[in-house]
Amino acid sequence: MDQGKGRRFPRDIEEVRKKPKERERSGKNWRVTVAKLVLVPILLFFSLVIGLVIGYGVVGNKPAAEVFDLGTYKHMWDLLFADT
């Protein structure tokens, strides 16, 4: 078995001398990039909303509609920073 002992790294010098091929551009690359830039924040937002509804409505045994009420978050803010 020849495991490359005594050879210089990289084992195939010709691989180093070859220039890497330029990446071919296709029309789909920009669409994928834009889709990622738009879809990822939208999916993160909806997962946040679903998590709030599950946490407040199911785990907290409160009406899930109160998640969308601004007064709920004002009350939480006042509870957190009441002593400061």
GROMACS .gro file of C-alpha atoms in nm:
model
   84
    1MET     CA    1   0.000   0.000   0.000
    2ASP     CA    2   0.137   0.333  -0.104
    3GLN     CA    3   0.011   0.595   0.138
    4GLY     CA    4   0.203   0.879  -0.012
    5LYS     CA    5   0.504   0.856   0.212
    6GLY     CA    6   0.797   1.060   0.095
    7ARG     CA    7   0.583   1.276  -0.129
    8ARG     CA    8   0.534   1.644  -0.081
    9PHE     CA    9   0.200   1.782   0.020
   10PRO     CA   10  -0.016   1.820  -0.187
   11ARG     CA   11   0.041   1.484  -0.342
   12ASP     CA   12  -0.044   1.594  -0.691
   13ILE     CA   13   0.153   1.906  -0.783
   14GLU     CA   14  -0.046   1.944  -1.104
   15GLU     CA   15  -0.360   2.016  -0.900
   16VAL     CA   16  -0.190   2.319  -0.749
   17ARG     CA   17  -0.071   2.456  -1.080
   18LYS     CA   18  -0.414   2.435  -1.239
   19LYS     CA   19  -0.618   2.750  -1.201
   20PRO     CA   20  -0.962   2.697  -1.053
   21LYS     CA   21  -1.237   2.723  -1.307
   22GLU     CA   22  -1.442   3.035  -1.285
   23ARG     CA   23  -1.784   2.975  -1.146
   24GLU     CA   24  -2.043   2.976  -1.413
   25ARG     CA   25  -2.317   3.224  -1.349
   26SER     CA   26  -2.670   3.130  -1.417
   27GLY     CA   27  -2.988   3.329  -1.394
   28LYS     CA   28  -3.110   3.130  -1.097
   29ASN     CA   29  -2.840   3.238  -0.849
   30TRP     CA   30  -2.977   3.586  -0.787
   31ARG     CA   31  -3.328   3.449  -0.746
   32VAL     CA   32  -3.211   3.205  -0.481
   33THR     CA   33  -3.022   3.481  -0.300
   34VAL     CA   34  -3.320   3.716  -0.302
   35ALA     CA   35  -3.549   3.434  -0.189
   36LYS     CA   36  -3.318   3.362   0.104
   37LEU     CA   37  -3.296   3.730   0.200
   38VAL     CA   38  -3.673   3.767   0.194
   39LEU     CA   39  -3.795   3.429   0.316
   40VAL     CA   40  -3.563   3.383   0.613
   41PRO     CA   41  -3.677   3.698   0.801
   42ILE     CA   42  -4.041   3.623   0.719
   43LEU     CA   43  -4.011   3.267   0.849
   44LEU     CA   44  -3.831   3.391   1.161
   45PHE     CA   45  -4.108   3.643   1.228
   46PHE     CA   46  -4.383   3.383   1.190
   47SER     CA   47  -4.199   3.138   1.413
   48LEU     CA   48  -4.172   3.412   1.677
   49VAL     CA   49  -4.545   3.481   1.658
   50ILE     CA   50  -4.632   3.111   1.674
   51GLY     CA   51  -4.398   3.068   1.972
   52LEU     CA   52  -4.560   3.362   2.151
   53VAL     CA   53  -4.909   3.223   2.089
   54ILE     CA   54  -4.811   2.877   2.212
   55GLY     CA   55  -4.622   3.010   2.512
   56TYR     CA   56  -4.883   3.263   2.621
   57GLY     CA   57  -5.196   3.076   2.520
   58VAL     CA   58  -5.116   2.711   2.579
   59VAL     CA   59  -4.848   2.714   2.848
   60GLY     CA   60  -4.970   3.027   3.026
   61ASN     CA   61  -5.340   2.935   3.009
   62LYS     CA   62  -5.430   3.286   2.889
   63PRO     CA   63  -5.632   3.388   2.584
   64ALA     CA   64  -5.404   3.361   2.282
   65ALA     CA   65  -5.550   3.679   2.132
   66GLU     CA   66  -5.381   3.883   2.406
   67VAL     CA   67  -5.047   3.816   2.238
   68PHE     CA   68  -5.139   4.076   1.978
   69ASP     CA   69  -5.241   4.339   2.236
   70LEU     CA   70  -4.980   4.608   2.305
   71GLY     CA   71  -5.111   4.653   2.660
   72THR     CA   72  -4.988   4.303   2.747
   73TYR     CA   73  -4.630   4.400   2.672
   74LYS     CA   74  -4.661   4.734   2.853
   75HIS     CA   75  -4.779   4.545   3.160
   76MET     CA   76  -4.484   4.301   3.134
   77TRP     CA   77  -4.244   4.595   3.098
   78ASP     CA   78  -4.387   4.759   3.407
   79LEU     CA   79  -4.355   4.434   3.603
   80LEU     CA   80  -3.993   4.387   3.500
   81PHE     CA   81  -3.876   4.741   3.571
   82ALA     CA   82  -4.103   4.839   3.861
   83ASP     CA   83  -3.822   4.875   4.117
   84THR     CA   84  -3.575   5.064   3.902
   0.00000   0.00000   0.00000
